[in-house]
Short mmCIF file of C-alpha atoms in Angstrom, two decimals:
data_model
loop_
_atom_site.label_atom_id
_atom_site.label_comp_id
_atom_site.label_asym_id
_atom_site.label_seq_id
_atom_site.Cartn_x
_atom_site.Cartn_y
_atom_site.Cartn_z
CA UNK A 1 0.25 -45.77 -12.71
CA UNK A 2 1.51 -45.31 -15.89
CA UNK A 3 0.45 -46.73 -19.55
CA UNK A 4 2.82 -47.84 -22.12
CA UNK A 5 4.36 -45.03 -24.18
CA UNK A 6 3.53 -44.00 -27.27
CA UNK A 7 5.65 -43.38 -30.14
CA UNK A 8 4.80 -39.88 -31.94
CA UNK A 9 5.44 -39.48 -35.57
CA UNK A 10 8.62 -37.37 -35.45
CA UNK A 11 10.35 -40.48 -33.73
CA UNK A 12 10.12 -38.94 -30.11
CA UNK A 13 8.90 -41.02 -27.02
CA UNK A 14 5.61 -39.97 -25.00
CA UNK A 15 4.66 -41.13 -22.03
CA UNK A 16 0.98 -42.16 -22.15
CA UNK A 17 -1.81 -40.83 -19.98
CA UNK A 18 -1.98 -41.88 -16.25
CA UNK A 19 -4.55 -44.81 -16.19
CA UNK A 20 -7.01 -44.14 -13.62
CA UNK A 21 -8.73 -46.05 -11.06
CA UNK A 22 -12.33 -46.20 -10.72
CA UNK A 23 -13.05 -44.38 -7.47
CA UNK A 24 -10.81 -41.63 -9.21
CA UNK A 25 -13.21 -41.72 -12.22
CA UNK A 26 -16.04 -41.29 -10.21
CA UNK A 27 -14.53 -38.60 -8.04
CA UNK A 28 -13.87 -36.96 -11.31
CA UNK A 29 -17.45 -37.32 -12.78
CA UNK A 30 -19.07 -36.16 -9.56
CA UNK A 31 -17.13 -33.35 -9.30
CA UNK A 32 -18.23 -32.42 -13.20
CA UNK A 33 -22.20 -33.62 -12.23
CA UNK A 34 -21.79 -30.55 -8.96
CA UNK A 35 -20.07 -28.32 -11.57
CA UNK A 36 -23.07 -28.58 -14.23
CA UNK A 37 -25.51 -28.90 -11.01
CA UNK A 38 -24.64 -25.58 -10.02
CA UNK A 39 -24.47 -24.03 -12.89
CA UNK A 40 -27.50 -24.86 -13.62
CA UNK A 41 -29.24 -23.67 -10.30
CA UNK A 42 -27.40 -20.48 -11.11
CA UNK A 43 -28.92 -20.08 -14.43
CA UNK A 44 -32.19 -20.70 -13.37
CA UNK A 45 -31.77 -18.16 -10.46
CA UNK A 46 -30.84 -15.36 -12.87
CA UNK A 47 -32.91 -16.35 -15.54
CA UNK A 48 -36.31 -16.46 -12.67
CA UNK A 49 -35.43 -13.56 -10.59
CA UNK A 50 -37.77 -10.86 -12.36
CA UNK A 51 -40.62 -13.09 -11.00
CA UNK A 52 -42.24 -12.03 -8.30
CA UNK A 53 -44.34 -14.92 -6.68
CA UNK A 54 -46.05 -15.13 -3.21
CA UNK A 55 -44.38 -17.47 -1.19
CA UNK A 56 -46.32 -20.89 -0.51
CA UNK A 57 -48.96 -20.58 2.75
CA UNK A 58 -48.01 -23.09 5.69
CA UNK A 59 -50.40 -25.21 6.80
CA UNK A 60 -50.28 -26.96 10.35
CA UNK A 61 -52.26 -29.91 9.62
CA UNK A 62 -51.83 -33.37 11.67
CA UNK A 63 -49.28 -35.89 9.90
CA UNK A 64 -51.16 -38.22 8.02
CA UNK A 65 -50.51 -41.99 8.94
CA UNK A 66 -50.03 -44.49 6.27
CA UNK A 67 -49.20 -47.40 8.31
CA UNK A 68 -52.32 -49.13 9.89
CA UNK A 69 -52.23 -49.90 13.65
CA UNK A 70 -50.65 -53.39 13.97
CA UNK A 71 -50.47 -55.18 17.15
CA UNK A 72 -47.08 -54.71 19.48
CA UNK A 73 -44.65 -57.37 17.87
CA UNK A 74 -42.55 -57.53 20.99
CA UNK A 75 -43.27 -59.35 24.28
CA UNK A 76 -40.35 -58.01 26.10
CA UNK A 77 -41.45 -54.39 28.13
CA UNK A 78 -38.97 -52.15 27.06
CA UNK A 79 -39.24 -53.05 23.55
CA UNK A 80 -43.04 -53.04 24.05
CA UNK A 81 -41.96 -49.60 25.15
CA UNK A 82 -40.01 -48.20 22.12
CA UNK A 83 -42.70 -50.18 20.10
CA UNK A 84 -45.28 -47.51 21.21
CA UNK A 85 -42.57 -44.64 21.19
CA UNK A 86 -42.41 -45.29 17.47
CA UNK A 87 -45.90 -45.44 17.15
CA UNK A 88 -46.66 -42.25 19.34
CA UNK A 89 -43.93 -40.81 16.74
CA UNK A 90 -45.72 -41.54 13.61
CA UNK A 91 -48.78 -40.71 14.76
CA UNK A 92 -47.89 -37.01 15.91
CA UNK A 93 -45.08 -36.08 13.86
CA UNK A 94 -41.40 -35.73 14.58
CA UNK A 95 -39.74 -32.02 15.89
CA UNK A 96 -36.34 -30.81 16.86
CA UNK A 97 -35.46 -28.89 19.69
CA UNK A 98 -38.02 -29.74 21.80
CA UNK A 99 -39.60 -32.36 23.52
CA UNK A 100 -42.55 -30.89 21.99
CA UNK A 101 -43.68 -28.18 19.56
CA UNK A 102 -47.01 -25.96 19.18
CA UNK A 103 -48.22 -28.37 16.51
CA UNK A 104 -47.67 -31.61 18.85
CA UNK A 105 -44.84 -32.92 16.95
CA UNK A 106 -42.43 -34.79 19.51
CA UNK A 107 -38.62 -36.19 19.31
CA UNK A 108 -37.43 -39.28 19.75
CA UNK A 109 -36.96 -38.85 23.38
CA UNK A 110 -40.26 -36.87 23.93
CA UNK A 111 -42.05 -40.03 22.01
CA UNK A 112 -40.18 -42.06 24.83
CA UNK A 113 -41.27 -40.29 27.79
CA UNK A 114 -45.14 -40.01 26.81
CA UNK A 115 -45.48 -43.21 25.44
CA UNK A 116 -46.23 -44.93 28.64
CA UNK A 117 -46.57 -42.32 31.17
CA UNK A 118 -45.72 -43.69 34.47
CA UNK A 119 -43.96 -46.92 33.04
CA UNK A 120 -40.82 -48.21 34.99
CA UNK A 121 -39.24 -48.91 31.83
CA UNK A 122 -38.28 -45.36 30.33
CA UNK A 123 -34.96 -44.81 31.51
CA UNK A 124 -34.23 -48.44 30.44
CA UNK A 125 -35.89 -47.15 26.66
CA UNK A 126 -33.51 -44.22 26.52
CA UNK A 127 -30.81 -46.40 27.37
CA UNK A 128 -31.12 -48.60 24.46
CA UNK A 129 -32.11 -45.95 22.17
CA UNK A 130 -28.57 -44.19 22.73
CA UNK A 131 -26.84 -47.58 22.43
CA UNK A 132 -28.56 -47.94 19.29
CA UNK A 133 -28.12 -44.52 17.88
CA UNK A 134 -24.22 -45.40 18.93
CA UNK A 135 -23.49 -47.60 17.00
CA UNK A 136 -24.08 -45.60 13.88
CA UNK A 137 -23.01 -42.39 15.67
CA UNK A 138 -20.53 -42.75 17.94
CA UNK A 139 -20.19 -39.30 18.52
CA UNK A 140 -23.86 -38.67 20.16
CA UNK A 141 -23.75 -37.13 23.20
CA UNK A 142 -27.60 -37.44 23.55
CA UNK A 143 -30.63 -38.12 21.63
CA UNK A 144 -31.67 -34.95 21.77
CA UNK A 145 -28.24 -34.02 20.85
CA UNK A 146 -28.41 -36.58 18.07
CA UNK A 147 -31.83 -35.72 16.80
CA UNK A 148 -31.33 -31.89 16.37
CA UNK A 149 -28.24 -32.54 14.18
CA UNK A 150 -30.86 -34.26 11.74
CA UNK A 151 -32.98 -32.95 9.50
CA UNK A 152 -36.39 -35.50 8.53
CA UNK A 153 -37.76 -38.05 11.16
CA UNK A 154 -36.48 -41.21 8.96
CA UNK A 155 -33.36 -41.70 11.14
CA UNK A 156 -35.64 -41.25 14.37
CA UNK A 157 -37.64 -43.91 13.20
CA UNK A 158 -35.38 -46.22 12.34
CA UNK A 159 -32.80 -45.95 15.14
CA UNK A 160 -36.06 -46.66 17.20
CA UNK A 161 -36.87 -49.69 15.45
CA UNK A 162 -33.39 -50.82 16.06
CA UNK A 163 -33.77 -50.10 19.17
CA UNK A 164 -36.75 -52.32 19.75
CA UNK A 165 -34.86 -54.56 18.09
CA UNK A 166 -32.02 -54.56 20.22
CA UNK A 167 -34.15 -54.79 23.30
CA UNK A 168 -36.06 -57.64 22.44
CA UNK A 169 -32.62 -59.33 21.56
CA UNK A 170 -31.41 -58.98 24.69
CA UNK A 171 -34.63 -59.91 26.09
CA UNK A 172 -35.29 -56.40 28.71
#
C-alpha cells in the first residue's frame, strides 16, 4: 500500500514510503531485537573468553515439591489415575528418554505406568493422555515420542492435567 505522494522542491513527484502493517512492523523490530541480541552475545563471548572458570558442579538432589499434597479432585478412575500420574511426576522429577533415569526422574508415560501398579485403568490413561497431547500436537506419534521432542516438564504437566480433565469430562 502506498501513501500519498509528495511533492519535492524542484517541482518533481515522489512517491511516498510504503505504509506498513503492524505484523510487518513487528516482524521488522524482532528481526532488529535478534540482530542486537546476537550481537551482543557475541561481544560478550569475545570480550569473556580469556577467563578461565571451572564449570558449575552437578548436583543430583531430589526435586523439591512446592505444591502440598491435596486430596484427588476427580471421582472418575482414570482421571483418579492421571491425577496420581501427575503427582508421582512432581514428586520425582520429569526425564526424557526413558521411562526412568539413575536419579528416579520418570516421563509422562513412566509416571502413568507406576502410578497405580496393577490398576486396570492404564492403558485407558495413556489413551487419553495421547488424545490430549493431540490436540495440541497433532503430529505425536507417542508420548514418549512427544515428550523427548520437549525440553522442561511444564508441557508434561499440563497435557496431564488436561488429560484428567478430559477424562473426568467424559466421565471414564
Amino acid at each position: 500500500m502506498v501513501a500519498a505522494t509528495a511533492t519535492a522542491r524542484e517541482g518533481r513527484t515522489i512517491a511516498a514510503a510504503p505504509v506498513l502493517d503492524f505484523d510487518t512492523r513487528l516482524a521488522l523490530a524482532g528481526a532488529a531485537i535478534d540482530h542486537r541480541l546476537t550481537r551482543a552475545g557475541l561481544a560478550v563471548a569475545v570480550n569473556t573468553a580469556h577467563i578461565d572458570i571451572e564449570p558449575a558442579p552437578v548436583i543430583d538432589a531430589p526435586p523439591v515439591t512446592l505444591r502440598p499434597t491435596m486430596p484427588c479432585p476427580y471421582s472418575t478412575p482414570v482421571a483418579t489415575h492421571l491425577w496420581k500420574a501427575r503427582q508421582l511426576l512432581e514428586e520425582r522429577g520429569w526425564c526424557k528418554g526413558a521411562a526412568s533415569n539413575e536419579q528416579g526422574a520418570i516421563c509422562p508415560w513412566g509416571a502413568i505406568q507406576y502410578a497405580d501398579r496393577g490398576s486396570s485403568h492404564i492403558h485407558d490413561a495413556l489413551d487419553v493422555l495421547l488424545d490430549a497431547i493431540r490436540r495440541d500436537f497433532q503430529d505425536a506419534q507417542s508420548i514418549p515420542h512427544w515428550n523427548d521432542r520437549h525440553g522442561n516438564p511444564y508441557l508434561a504437566y499440563r497435557f496431564l492435567d488436561q488429560a484428567a480433565e478430559l477424562a473426568h469430562g467424559r466421565n471414564r
